[in-house]
PDB file of C-alpha atoms and ligand atoms in Angstrom:
ATOM      1  CA  MET H   1      54.263 -13.174  62.994  1.00 79.00           C
ATOM      2  CA  MET H   2      57.846 -13.393  64.254  1.00 91.00           C
ATOM      3  CA  LEU H   3      60.772 -11.883  62.823  1.00 97.00           C
ATOM      4  CA  VAL H   4      64.501 -12.389  63.633  1.00 98.00           C
ATOM      5  CA  VAL H   5      66.644  -9.341  62.909  1.00 98.00           C
ATOM      6  CA  ALA H   6      70.386 -10.318  62.432  1.00 98.00           C
ATOM      7  CA  GLY H   7      72.665  -7.620  63.734  1.00 98.00           C
ATOM      8  CA  PRO H   8      76.083  -7.194  62.244  1.00 98.00           C
ATOM      9  CA  ALA H   9      77.829  -8.998  64.904  1.00 98.00           C
ATOM     10  CA  SER H  10      75.539 -12.049  64.979  1.00 98.00           C
ATOM     11  CA  PRO H  11      74.699 -13.372  61.448  1.00 98.00           C
ATOM     12  CA  MET H  12      75.238 -17.120  61.878  1.00 98.00           C
ATOM     13  CA  LEU H  13      73.651 -17.212  65.619  1.00 98.00           C
ATOM     14  CA  SER H  14      70.572 -15.272  64.160  1.00 98.00           C
ATOM     15  CA  GLU H  15      70.124 -17.771  61.314  1.00 98.00           C
ATOM     16  CA  ARG H  16      70.322 -20.675  63.534  1.00 98.00           C
ATOM     17  CA  ILE H  17      67.890 -19.027  65.952  1.00 98.00           C
ATOM     18  CA  SER H  18      65.493 -18.116  63.163  1.00 98.00           C
ATOM     19  CA  GLU H  19      65.509 -21.754  61.993  1.00 98.00           C
ATOM     20  CA  LEU H  20      64.728 -23.083  65.359  1.00 98.00           C
ATOM     21  CA  LEU H  21      61.851 -20.754  65.853  1.00 98.00           C
ATOM     22  CA  GLU H  22      60.726 -21.274  62.223  1.00 97.00           C
ATOM     23  CA  ALA H  23      60.556 -17.454  62.164  1.00 97.00           C
ATOM     24  CA  ASP H  24      61.478 -15.195  59.198  1.00 96.00           C
ATOM     25  CA  LEU H  25      65.053 -13.623  59.081  1.00 97.00           C
ATOM     26  CA  VAL H  26      66.186 -10.437  57.906  1.00 97.00           C
ATOM     27  CA  ASN H  27      69.850  -9.054  58.004  1.00 97.00           C
ATOM     28  CA  VAL H  28      70.223  -5.253  58.571  1.00 97.00           C
ATOM     29  CA  GLU H  29      72.215  -3.350  55.908  1.00 97.00           C
ATOM     30  CA  TRP H  30      75.015  -1.582  57.666  1.00 97.00           C
ATOM     31  CA  LYS H  31      78.161   0.397  57.100  1.00 97.00           C
ATOM     32  CA  LEU H  32      80.461   3.031  58.623  1.00 96.00           C
ATOM     33  CA  PHE H  33      80.204   6.671  57.446  1.00 97.00           C
ATOM     34  CA  PRO H  34      83.424   8.072  56.668  1.00 98.00           C
ATOM     35  CA  ASP H  35      83.728   9.755  59.890  1.00 98.00           C
ATOM     36  CA  GLY H  36      83.162   6.503  61.676  1.00 96.00           C
ATOM     37  CA  GLU H  37      79.488   6.755  62.690  1.00 98.00           C
ATOM     38  CA  SER H  38      77.250   3.578  62.243  1.00 97.00           C
ATOM     39  CA  TYR H  39      74.437   3.418  59.466  1.00 98.00           C
ATOM     40  CA  ILE H  40      71.968   0.728  59.691  1.00 97.00           C
ATOM     41  CA  ARG H  41      68.844   0.182  57.401  1.00 98.00           C
ATOM     42  CA  LEU H  42      66.153  -2.524  57.766  1.00 97.00           C
ATOM     43  CA  PRO H  43      64.464  -2.853  54.434  1.00 90.00           C
ATOM     44  CA  ARG H  44      61.318  -4.649  55.423  1.00 91.00           C
ATOM     45  CA  ASP H  45      57.880  -3.897  56.613  1.00 90.00           C
ATOM     46  CA  LEU H  46      57.437  -5.328  60.367  1.00 93.00           C
ATOM     47  CA  LYS H  47      54.375  -3.368  61.541  1.00 93.00           C
ATOM     48  CA  GLY H  48      52.531  -5.385  64.241  1.00 95.00           C
ATOM     49  CA  GLU H  49      55.280  -8.019  64.231  1.00 96.00           C
ATOM     50  CA  ARG H  50      56.983  -9.391  67.381  1.00 97.00           C
ATOM     51  CA  VAL H  51      60.769  -8.731  66.556  1.00 98.00           C
ATOM     52  CA  ILE H  52      63.854 -10.499  67.977  1.00 98.00           C
ATOM     53  CA  VAL H  53      66.957  -8.254  67.396  1.00 98.00           C
ATOM     54  CA  VAL H  54      70.153 -10.457  67.724  1.00 98.00           C
ATOM     55  CA  GLN H  55      73.392  -8.546  68.400  1.00 98.00           C
ATOM     56  CA  SER H  56      76.360  -9.542  70.357  1.00 98.00           C
ATOM     57  CA  ASN H  57      78.926  -7.106  71.790  1.00 98.00           C
ATOM     58  CA  PRO H  58      82.298  -8.286  71.325  1.00 98.00           C
ATOM     59  CA  PRO H  59      85.067  -5.589  70.295  1.00 97.00           C
ATOM     60  CA  PRO H  60      84.675  -2.908  69.048  1.00 97.00           C
ATOM     61  CA  GLN H  61      81.876  -2.964  71.851  1.00 98.00           C
ATOM     62  CA  ASP H  62      80.907   0.700  71.654  1.00 98.00           C
ATOM     63  CA  LYS H  63      80.203   0.346  67.936  1.00 98.00           C
ATOM     64  CA  ARG H  64      78.261  -2.838  68.470  1.00 98.00           C
ATOM     65  CA  LEU H  65      76.266  -1.394  71.317  1.00 98.00           C
ATOM     66  CA  MET H  66      75.457   1.587  69.260  1.00 98.00           C
ATOM     67  CA  GLU H  67      74.296  -0.502  66.347  1.00 98.00           C
ATOM     68  CA  LEU H  68      72.197  -2.523  68.660  1.00 98.00           C
ATOM     69  CA  PHE H  69      70.548   0.757  70.218  1.00 98.00           C
ATOM     70  CA  LEU H  70      69.930   1.859  66.581  1.00 98.00           C
ATOM     71  CA  MET H  71      68.299  -1.361  65.555  1.00 98.00           C
ATOM     72  CA  LEU H  72      66.151  -1.751  68.474  1.00 98.00           C
ATOM     73  CA  ASN H  73      64.785   1.852  68.483  1.00 97.00           C
ATOM     74  CA  LEU H  74      64.228   1.411  64.670  1.00 98.00           C
ATOM     75  CA  VAL H  75      62.191  -1.693  64.966  1.00 98.00           C
ATOM     76  CA  ARG H  76      60.159  -0.123  67.805  1.00 96.00           C
ATOM     77  CA  ASP H  77      59.834   2.938  65.439  1.00 96.00           C
ATOM     78  CA  LEU H  78      58.617   0.898  62.489  1.00 96.00           C
ATOM     79  CA  GLY H  79      55.740  -0.576  64.408  1.00 96.00           C
ATOM     80  CA  ALA H  80      56.961  -3.843  66.087  1.00 97.00           C
ATOM     81  CA  SER H  81      54.476  -5.007  68.498  1.00 97.00           C
ATOM     82  CA  GLU H  82      57.013  -6.590  70.800  1.00 97.00           C
ATOM     83  CA  VAL H  83      60.722  -6.146  70.838  1.00 98.00           C
ATOM     84  CA  PHE H  84      63.185  -8.677  72.374  1.00 98.00           C
ATOM     85  CA  ALA H  85      66.928  -8.008  72.429  1.00 98.00           C
ATOM     86  CA  VAL H  86      69.083 -11.202  72.339  1.00 98.00           C
ATOM     87  CA  VAL H  87      72.418  -9.879  73.442  1.00 98.00           C
ATOM     88  CA  PRO H  88      74.576 -13.078  73.822  1.00 98.00           C
ATOM     89  CA  TYR H  89      77.513 -11.237  74.969  1.00 98.00           C
ATOM     90  CA  LEU H  90      76.645  -8.065  76.734  1.00 98.00           C
ATOM     91  CA  ALA H  91      79.545  -5.470  76.896  1.00 98.00           C
ATOM     92  CA  TYR H  92      80.487  -3.911  80.187  1.00 98.00           C
ATOM     93  CA  MET H  93      79.027  -6.611  82.325  1.00 96.00           C
ATOM     94  CA  ARG H  94      82.299  -7.114  84.230  1.00 95.00           C
ATOM     95  CA  GLN H  95      81.899  -3.523  85.363  1.00 96.00           C
ATOM     96  CA  ASP H  96      78.875  -4.714  87.472  1.00 96.00           C
ATOM     97  CA  LYS H  97      79.838  -2.452  90.595  1.00 96.00           C
ATOM     98  CA  ARG H  98      82.280   0.342  91.738  1.00 96.00           C
ATOM     99  CA  PHE H  99      85.425  -1.710  92.336  1.00 94.00           C
ATOM    100  CA  ARG H 100      87.398   1.494  92.977  1.00 94.00           C
ATOM    101  CA  SER H 101      86.005   4.856  94.133  1.00 96.00           C
ATOM    102  CA  GLY H 102      85.302   7.235  91.228  1.00 97.00           C
ATOM    103  CA  GLU H 103      84.457   4.434  88.878  1.00 97.00           C
ATOM    104  CA  PRO H 104      81.020   4.292  86.885  1.00 97.00           C
ATOM    105  CA  VAL H 105      78.855   1.053  87.229  1.00 97.00           C
ATOM    106  CA  SER H 106      79.003   0.799  83.544  1.00 98.00           C
ATOM    107  CA  ILE H 107      76.514  -2.218  83.155  1.00 98.00           C
ATOM    108  CA  GLY H 108      73.808   0.083  85.010  1.00 97.00           C
ATOM    109  CA  VAL H 109      74.343   2.588  82.194  1.00 98.00           C
ATOM    110  CA  VAL H 110      74.183  -0.013  79.319  1.00 98.00           C
ATOM    111  CA  ALA H 111      70.875  -1.565  81.109  1.00 97.00           C
ATOM    112  CA  LYS H 112      69.353   2.045  81.251  1.00 97.00           C
ATOM    113  CA  LEU H 113      70.129   2.739  77.491  1.00 97.00           C
ATOM    114  CA  LEU H 114      68.693  -0.623  76.518  1.00 97.00           C
ATOM    115  CA  GLU H 115      65.431   0.195  78.229  1.00 96.00           C
ATOM    116  CA  CYS H 116      65.300   3.765  76.947  1.00 96.00           C
ATOM    117  CA  VAL H 117      65.376   2.568  73.301  1.00 96.00           C
ATOM    118  CA  GLY H 118      62.410   0.369  73.767  1.00 91.00           C
ATOM    119  CA  VAL H 119      63.015  -3.181  74.591  1.00 96.00           C
ATOM    120  CA  ASP H 120      60.358  -5.309  76.290  1.00 97.00           C
ATOM    121  CA  ALA H 121      62.759  -8.203  77.350  1.00 97.00           C
ATOM    122  CA  VAL H 122      66.559  -9.030  77.146  1.00 98.00           C
ATOM    123  CA  VAL H 123      68.073 -12.360  76.483  1.00 98.00           C
ATOM    124  CA  LEU H 124      71.569 -12.790  77.780  1.00 98.00           C
ATOM    125  CA  VAL H 125      73.815 -15.952  77.776  1.00 98.00           C
ATOM    126  CA  ASP H 126      75.897 -16.522  80.840  1.00 98.00           C
ATOM    127  CA  ALA H 127      75.798 -13.136  82.511  1.00 97.00           C
ATOM    128  CA  HIS H 128      79.010 -12.303  84.258  1.00 94.00           C
ATOM    129  CA  SER H 129      77.316 -12.090  87.754  1.00 93.00           C
ATOM    130  CA  LYS H 130      73.782 -12.001  89.232  1.00 94.00           C
ATOM    131  CA  ALA H 131      74.508  -8.275  89.925  1.00 96.00           C
ATOM    132  CA  VAL H 132      74.217  -7.748  86.029  1.00 96.00           C
ATOM    133  CA  LEU H 133      70.502  -8.766  86.089  1.00 97.00           C
ATOM    134  CA  GLU H 134      69.508  -6.571  88.892  1.00 96.00           C
ATOM    135  CA  HIS H 135      70.440  -3.585  86.904  1.00 97.00           C
ATOM    136  CA  PHE H 136      67.510  -4.030  84.544  1.00 97.00           C
ATOM    137  CA  ASP H 137      63.811  -2.971  85.170  1.00 96.00           C
ATOM    138  CA  VAL H 138      62.691  -4.886  82.079  1.00 97.00           C
ATOM    139  CA  ASP H 139      62.501  -8.684  82.001  1.00 97.00           C
ATOM    140  CA  VAL H 140      65.818 -10.327  81.453  1.00 97.00           C
ATOM    141  CA  ILE H 141      66.040 -13.913  80.530  1.00 98.00           C
ATOM    142  CA  GLU H 142      69.475 -15.597  81.094  1.00 98.00           C
ATOM    143  CA  VAL H 143      70.491 -18.807  79.531  1.00 98.00           C
ATOM    144  CA  SER H 144      73.403 -20.870  79.807  1.00 98.00           C
ATOM    145  CA  ALA H 145      75.858 -22.397  77.341  1.00 98.00           C
ATOM    146  CA  MET H 146      77.302 -24.660  79.931  1.00 98.00           C
ATOM    147  CA  PRO H 147      74.904 -27.887  79.265  1.00 98.00           C
ATOM    148  CA  LEU H 148      75.791 -27.408  75.569  1.00 98.00           C
ATOM    149  CA  ILE H 149      79.546 -27.091  76.144  1.00 98.00           C
ATOM    150  CA  GLY H 150      79.038 -30.292  78.416  1.00 98.00           C
ATOM    151  CA  ASP H 151      77.473 -32.212  75.547  1.00 98.00           C
ATOM    152  CA  PHE H 152      80.067 -31.171  73.039  1.00 98.00           C
ATOM    153  CA  LEU H 153      82.898 -32.235  75.158  1.00 98.00           C
ATOM    154  CA  ALA H 154      81.063 -35.579  75.885  1.00 97.00           C
ATOM    155  CA  LYS H 155      81.096 -36.196  72.212  1.00 97.00           C
ATOM    156  CA  MET H 156      85.081 -35.904  72.164  1.00 97.00           C
ATOM    157  CA  LYS H 157      85.178 -39.080  74.104  1.00 95.00           C
ATOM    158  CA  LEU H 158      88.016 -37.988  76.355  1.00 97.00           C
ATOM    159  CA  SER H 159      89.171 -41.263  78.498  1.00 97.00           C
ATOM    160  CA  ASN H 160      89.702 -39.625  81.761  1.00 98.00           C
ATOM    161  CA  PRO H 161      88.450 -35.963  81.746  1.00 98.00           C
ATOM    162  CA  PHE H 162      88.495 -33.499  84.826  1.00 98.00           C
ATOM    163  CA  VAL H 163      86.773 -30.237  84.746  1.00 98.00           C
ATOM    164  CA  LEU H 164      88.353 -27.259  86.467  1.00 98.00           C
ATOM    165  CA  ALA H 165      87.133 -23.646  87.197  1.00 98.00           C
ATOM    166  CA  PRO H 166      90.009 -21.203  87.090  1.00 98.00           C
ATOM    167  CA  ASP H 167      88.457 -19.278  89.993  1.00 97.00           C
ATOM    168  CA  PHE H 168      85.848 -19.791  92.531  1.00 96.00           C
ATOM    169  CA  LYS H 169      83.047 -17.681  90.837  1.00 94.00           C
ATOM    170  CA  ALA H 170      83.208 -20.013  87.844  1.00 96.00           C
ATOM    171  CA  TYR H 171      82.724 -23.113  90.029  1.00 97.00           C
ATOM    172  CA  SER H 172      78.966 -23.225  90.322  1.00 96.00           C
ATOM    173  CA  MET H 173      78.709 -22.510  86.601  1.00 96.00           C
ATOM    174  CA  ILE H 174      80.797 -25.366  85.513  1.00 97.00           C
ATOM    175  CA  LYS H 175      79.292 -28.224  87.723  1.00 98.00           C
ATOM    176  CA  VAL H 176      76.727 -28.920  84.908  1.00 98.00           C
ATOM    177  CA  VAL H 177      79.619 -29.457  82.435  1.00 98.00           C
ATOM    178  CA  ALA H 178      81.347 -31.989  84.701  1.00 98.00           C
ATOM    179  CA  GLN H 179      77.921 -33.633  85.197  1.00 98.00           C
ATOM    180  CA  ARG H 180      77.423 -34.065  81.494  1.00 97.00           C
ATOM    181  CA  LEU H 181      80.934 -35.544  81.197  1.00 96.00           C
ATOM    182  CA  GLY H 182      80.559 -37.712  84.201  1.00 97.00           C
ATOM    183  CA  ALA H 183      83.744 -36.074  85.346  1.00 98.00           C
ATOM    184  CA  PRO H 184      84.896 -34.800  88.731  1.00 98.00           C
ATOM    185  CA  CYS H 185      85.526 -30.952  89.089  1.00 98.00           C
ATOM    186  CA  ASP H 186      87.326 -28.724  91.174  1.00 98.00           C
ATOM    187  CA  TYR H 187      88.366 -24.980  91.341  1.00 98.00           C
ATOM    188  CA  LEU H 188      91.324 -22.879  91.766  1.00 98.00           C
ATOM    189  CA  MET H 189      91.480 -19.347  93.510  1.00 96.00           C
ATOM    190  CA  LYS H 190      92.459 -16.147  91.761  1.00 95.00           C
ATOM    191  CA  VAL H 191      93.226 -12.677  92.672  1.00 94.00           C
ATOM    192  CA  ARG H 192      93.090  -9.764  90.224  1.00 89.00           C
ATOM    193  CA  ASP H 193      94.938  -6.520  90.857  1.00 91.00           C
ATOM    194  CA  LYS H 194      92.324  -3.887  90.769  1.00 88.00           C
ATOM    195  CA  VAL H 195      94.672  -1.177  89.027  1.00 90.00           C
ATOM    196  CA  THR H 196      96.646  -3.331  86.518  1.00 91.00           C
ATOM    197  CA  GLY H 197      94.144  -6.092  85.824  1.00 87.00           C
ATOM    198  CA  GLU H 198      97.035  -8.724  86.262  1.00 89.00           C
ATOM    199  CA  VAL H 199      95.788 -11.910  87.679  1.00 90.00           C
ATOM    200  CA  GLU H 200      97.408 -14.240  90.137  1.00 94.00           C
ATOM    201  CA  THR H 201      96.244 -17.789  90.631  1.00 95.00           C
ATOM    202  CA  ILE H 202      97.135 -19.270  94.096  1.00 93.00           C
ATOM    203  CA  PHE H 203      98.583 -22.886  93.712  1.00 90.00           C
ATOM    204  CA  LYS H 204      96.331 -25.563  94.942  1.00 92.00           C
ATOM    205  CA  GLU H 205      96.639 -29.399  94.791  1.00 94.00           C
ATOM    206  CA  VAL H 206      93.938 -30.663  92.403  1.00 96.00           C
ATOM    207  CA  ASP H 207      93.625 -34.317  91.488  1.00 94.00           C
ATOM    208  CA  VAL H 208      94.440 -33.950  87.813  1.00 98.00           C
ATOM    209  CA  LYS H 209      97.286 -36.364  87.355  1.00 98.00           C
ATOM    210  CA  GLY H 210      97.204 -38.334  84.062  1.00 98.00           C
ATOM    211  CA  ARG H 211      93.696 -36.725  83.127  1.00 98.00           C
ATOM    212  CA  GLU H 212      92.390 -34.675  80.415  1.00 98.00           C
ATOM    213  CA  VAL H 213      91.856 -31.357  82.082  1.00 98.00           C
ATOM    214  CA  ILE H 214      89.162 -28.991  80.624  1.00 98.00           C
ATOM    215  CA  ILE H 215      89.268 -25.433  82.212  1.00 98.00           C
ATOM    216  CA  VAL H 216      85.946 -23.721  81.845  1.00 98.00           C
ATOM    217  CA  ASP H 217      85.153 -20.101  82.377  1.00 98.00           C
ATOM    218  CA  ASP H 218      82.525 -17.596  81.191  1.00 97.00           C
ATOM    219  CA  ILE H 219      84.882 -15.373  79.381  1.00 97.00           C
ATOM    220  CA  ILE H 220      88.404 -15.734  77.889  1.00 98.00           C
ATOM    221  CA  SER H 221      89.687 -12.060  77.241  1.00 97.00           C
ATOM    222  CA  THR H 222      93.501 -11.747  77.366  1.00 96.00           C
ATOM    223  CA  GLY H 223      93.884 -15.371  78.287  1.00 97.00           C
ATOM    224  CA  GLY H 224      95.690 -14.728  81.417  1.00 96.00           C
ATOM    225  CA  THR H 225      93.425 -16.667  83.771  1.00 97.00           C
ATOM    226  CA  ILE H 226      93.381 -19.807  81.639  1.00 98.00           C
ATOM    227  CA  ALA H 227      96.988 -19.794  81.184  1.00 98.00           C
ATOM    228  CA  ASN H 228      97.656 -19.557  84.743  1.00 97.00           C
ATOM    229  CA  ALA H 229      95.237 -22.458  85.388  1.00 98.00           C
ATOM    230  CA  THR H 230      96.968 -24.487  82.703  1.00 98.00           C
ATOM    231  CA  LYS H 231     100.271 -24.030  83.997  1.00 98.00           C
ATOM    232  CA  ILE H 232      99.147 -25.276  87.472  1.00 98.00           C
ATOM    233  CA  SER H 233      97.225 -28.190  85.888  1.00 98.00           C
ATOM    234  CA  LEU H 234     100.385 -29.311  83.780  1.00 98.00           C
ATOM    235  CA  ASP H 235     102.633 -28.947  86.706  1.00 98.00           C
ATOM    236  CA  LEU H 236     100.376 -31.226  88.742  1.00 98.00           C
ATOM    237  CA  GLY H 237     100.864 -33.949  85.873  1.00 98.00           C
ATOM    238  CA  ALA H 238      97.663 -33.266  83.835  1.00 98.00           C
ATOM    239  CA  LYS H 239      97.836 -35.474  80.467  1.00 98.00           C
ATOM    240  CA  CYS H 240      96.656 -32.496  78.446  1.00 98.00           C
ATOM    241  CA  VAL H 241      94.479 -29.092  78.798  1.00 98.00           C
ATOM    242  CA  TYR H 242      91.643 -27.963  76.871  1.00 98.00           C
ATOM    243  CA  ALA H 243      90.126 -24.473  77.532  1.00 98.00           C
ATOM    244  CA  SER H 244      86.568 -23.853  76.942  1.00 98.00           C
ATOM    245  CA  CYS H 245      84.217 -20.863  77.685  1.00 98.00           C
ATOM    246  CA  THR H 246      81.103 -19.165  76.674  1.00 98.00           C
ATOM    247  CA  HIS H 247      82.533 -16.029  75.485  1.00 98.00           C
ATOM    248  CA  ALA H 248      85.723 -16.374  73.554  1.00 98.00           C
ATOM    249  CA  LEU H 249      86.635 -12.942  73.183  1.00 98.00           C
ATOM    250  CA  MET H 250      90.409 -13.946  72.763  1.00 98.00           C
ATOM    251  CA  VAL H 251      91.680 -10.402  72.557  1.00 97.00           C
ATOM    252  CA  GLY H 252      95.240  -9.522  71.329  1.00 96.00           C
ATOM    253  CA  ASN H 253      97.607 -12.461  71.395  1.00 97.00           C
ATOM    254  CA  ALA H 254      95.420 -14.584  73.825  1.00 98.00           C
ATOM    255  CA  PHE H 255      95.536 -17.592  71.533  1.00 98.00           C
ATOM    256  CA  ASN H 256      99.352 -17.622  71.445  1.00 98.00           C
ATOM    257  CA  LYS H 257      99.484 -17.077  75.247  1.00 98.00           C
ATOM    258  CA  LEU H 258      97.280 -20.071  75.663  1.00 98.00           C
ATOM    259  CA  LYS H 259      99.179 -22.169  73.126  1.00 98.00           C
ATOM    260  CA  ARG H 260     102.479 -21.320  74.843  1.00 98.00           C
ATOM    261  CA  ALA H 261     100.926 -22.201  78.301  1.00 98.00           C
ATOM    262  CA  GLY H 262     100.151 -25.681  76.837  1.00 98.00           C
ATOM    263  CA  VAL H 263      96.623 -25.461  75.781  1.00 98.00           C
ATOM    264  CA  ARG H 264      95.846 -28.047  73.163  1.00 98.00           C
ATOM    265  CA  GLU H 265      92.410 -26.436  71.902  1.00 98.00           C
ATOM    266  CA  VAL H 266      90.027 -23.636  72.716  1.00 98.00           C
ATOM    267  CA  ILE H 267      86.372 -24.377  72.535  1.00 98.00           C
ATOM    268  CA  GLY H 268      84.143 -21.411  72.497  1.00 98.00           C
ATOM    269  CA  THR H 269      80.475 -20.703  71.341  1.00 98.00           C
ATOM    270  CA  ASP H 270      78.785 -18.527  68.880  1.00 98.00           C
ATOM    271  CA  THR H 271      77.908 -15.801  71.382  1.00 98.00           C
ATOM    272  CA  ILE H 272      81.108 -14.330  69.791  1.00 98.00           C
ATOM    273  CA  GLU H 273      81.418 -15.504  66.112  1.00 98.00           C
ATOM    274  CA  ASN H 274      84.968 -16.352  65.432  1.00 98.00           C
ATOM    275  CA  LYS H 275      87.150 -19.292  64.871  1.00 98.00           C
ATOM    276  CA  PHE H 276      86.673 -20.505  68.290  1.00 98.00           C
ATOM    277  CA  SER H 277      82.899 -20.713  68.020  1.00 98.00           C
ATOM    278  CA  LYS H 278      82.539 -24.620  68.019  1.00 98.00           C
ATOM    279  CA  VAL H 279      79.431 -24.825  70.105  1.00 98.00           C
ATOM    280  CA  SER H 280      76.227 -23.089  69.196  1.00 98.00           C
ATOM    281  CA  VAL H 281      73.943 -21.423  71.882  1.00 98.00           C
ATOM    282  CA  ALA H 282      71.042 -21.170  69.565  1.00 98.00           C
ATOM    283  CA  PRO H 283      69.088 -24.268  70.974  1.00 98.00           C
ATOM    284  CA  ALA H 284      69.298 -22.695  74.463  1.00 98.00           C
ATOM    285  CA  ILE H 285      68.172 -19.220  73.324  1.00 98.00           C
ATOM    286  CA  ALA H 286      65.339 -20.526  70.979  1.00 98.00           C
ATOM    287  CA  HIS H 287      64.056 -22.741  73.943  1.00 98.00           C
ATOM    288  CA  ALA H 288      63.916 -19.672  76.073  1.00 97.00           C
ATOM    289  CA  LEU H 289      62.375 -17.479  73.494  1.00 97.00           C
ATOM    290  CA  LYS H 290      59.731 -20.181  72.687  1.00 95.00           C
ATOM    291  CA  ARG H 291      58.601 -20.251  76.554  1.00 92.00           C
ATOM    292  CA  ALA H 292      58.550 -16.398  76.694  1.00 89.00           C
ATOM    293  CA  LEU H 293      56.726 -15.605  73.448  1.00 83.00           C
TER     294      LEU H 293
HETATM  295  C1  R5P X 301      86.395 -12.774  85.375  1.00 61.32           C
HETATM  296  O1  R5P X 301      86.104 -12.883  86.378  1.00 61.32           O
HETATM  297  C2  R5P X 301      85.988 -13.702  84.196  1.00 61.32           C
HETATM  298  O2  R5P X 301      85.114 -14.585  84.658  1.00 61.32           O
HETATM  299  C3  R5P X 301      87.034 -14.336  83.504  1.00 61.32           C
HETATM  300  O3  R5P X 301      87.712 -15.156  84.281  1.00 61.32           O
HETATM  301  C4  R5P X 301      87.965 -13.110  82.777  1.00 61.32           C
HETATM  302  O4  R5P X 301      87.284 -12.323  82.196  1.00 61.32           O
HETATM  303  C5  R5P X 301      89.125 -13.748  82.008  1.00 61.32           C
HETATM  304  O5  R5P X 301      89.893 -12.664  81.573  1.00 61.32           O
HETATM  305  P1  R5P X 301      91.298 -13.040  81.147  1.00 61.32           P
HETATM  306  O6  R5P X 301      91.158 -14.021  79.909  1.00 61.32           O
HETATM  307  O7  R5P X 301      91.733 -11.651  80.553  1.00 61.32           O
HETATM  308  O8  R5P X 301      92.095 -13.431  82.076  1.00 61.32           O
END
């Protein structure tokens, strides 16, 4: 028997995964105690079952992580025979090394905690870097949303699309989007101030004149990276600009920032469930789980 446990942050994605796996679905009961502590309850017997806990970590990340730890440990404690943690967006993965002396390698701490609570394997979607995966001792299955984003964009029937990576790191990841669209692609170069977090994008001639530019990244957080790339694209004569990413965190006034910069539409996935979740990563996750189970 296989059971999908839907965490508070991922109800829709959990349902889609359970449908594709033809597995039972159960939603955890959850609330906050008056002092802010997390409470969860799983009103179901699961002894001997293979359990897939689905819980993304968008803000408030620490709360989402704590709920995840409680759920994973609970299903193990209640007798699950195997425990998979599907964490579509894993918090702290951008702190995958010590950028400045005195900093923690935060993702290493999160990986250790996940292992401590009793997972057999972890499924991630578009991890921020390969270094993230190296912090785990248990099996990590990484799936990418990029082919699905490419297929979604292809259905939009843009007449002359161009796929642009806002920094070099994103370039290898977004090539599959360009392939699915049959479009050319290129990248910009970005520098981030390690202290303030401000990003600067270096101007570069890219052949976007008269084209529909789709800027694709793994994460949109404050929107600064995409806003810079949008301005450059429009200055170079792009017809219009779309922004797409796997994890649309869209914190604070990110959406207004992108609108002001000239972005026509933001296309994210259901790794983060919000109004930008237009592409579901459930098929990619279900496919990976079917192979692993
Ligand atoms: C960082 O390298 C990531 O790939 C994204 O480019 C970054 O997280 C985007 O952040 P923001 O939207 O705040 O510029």
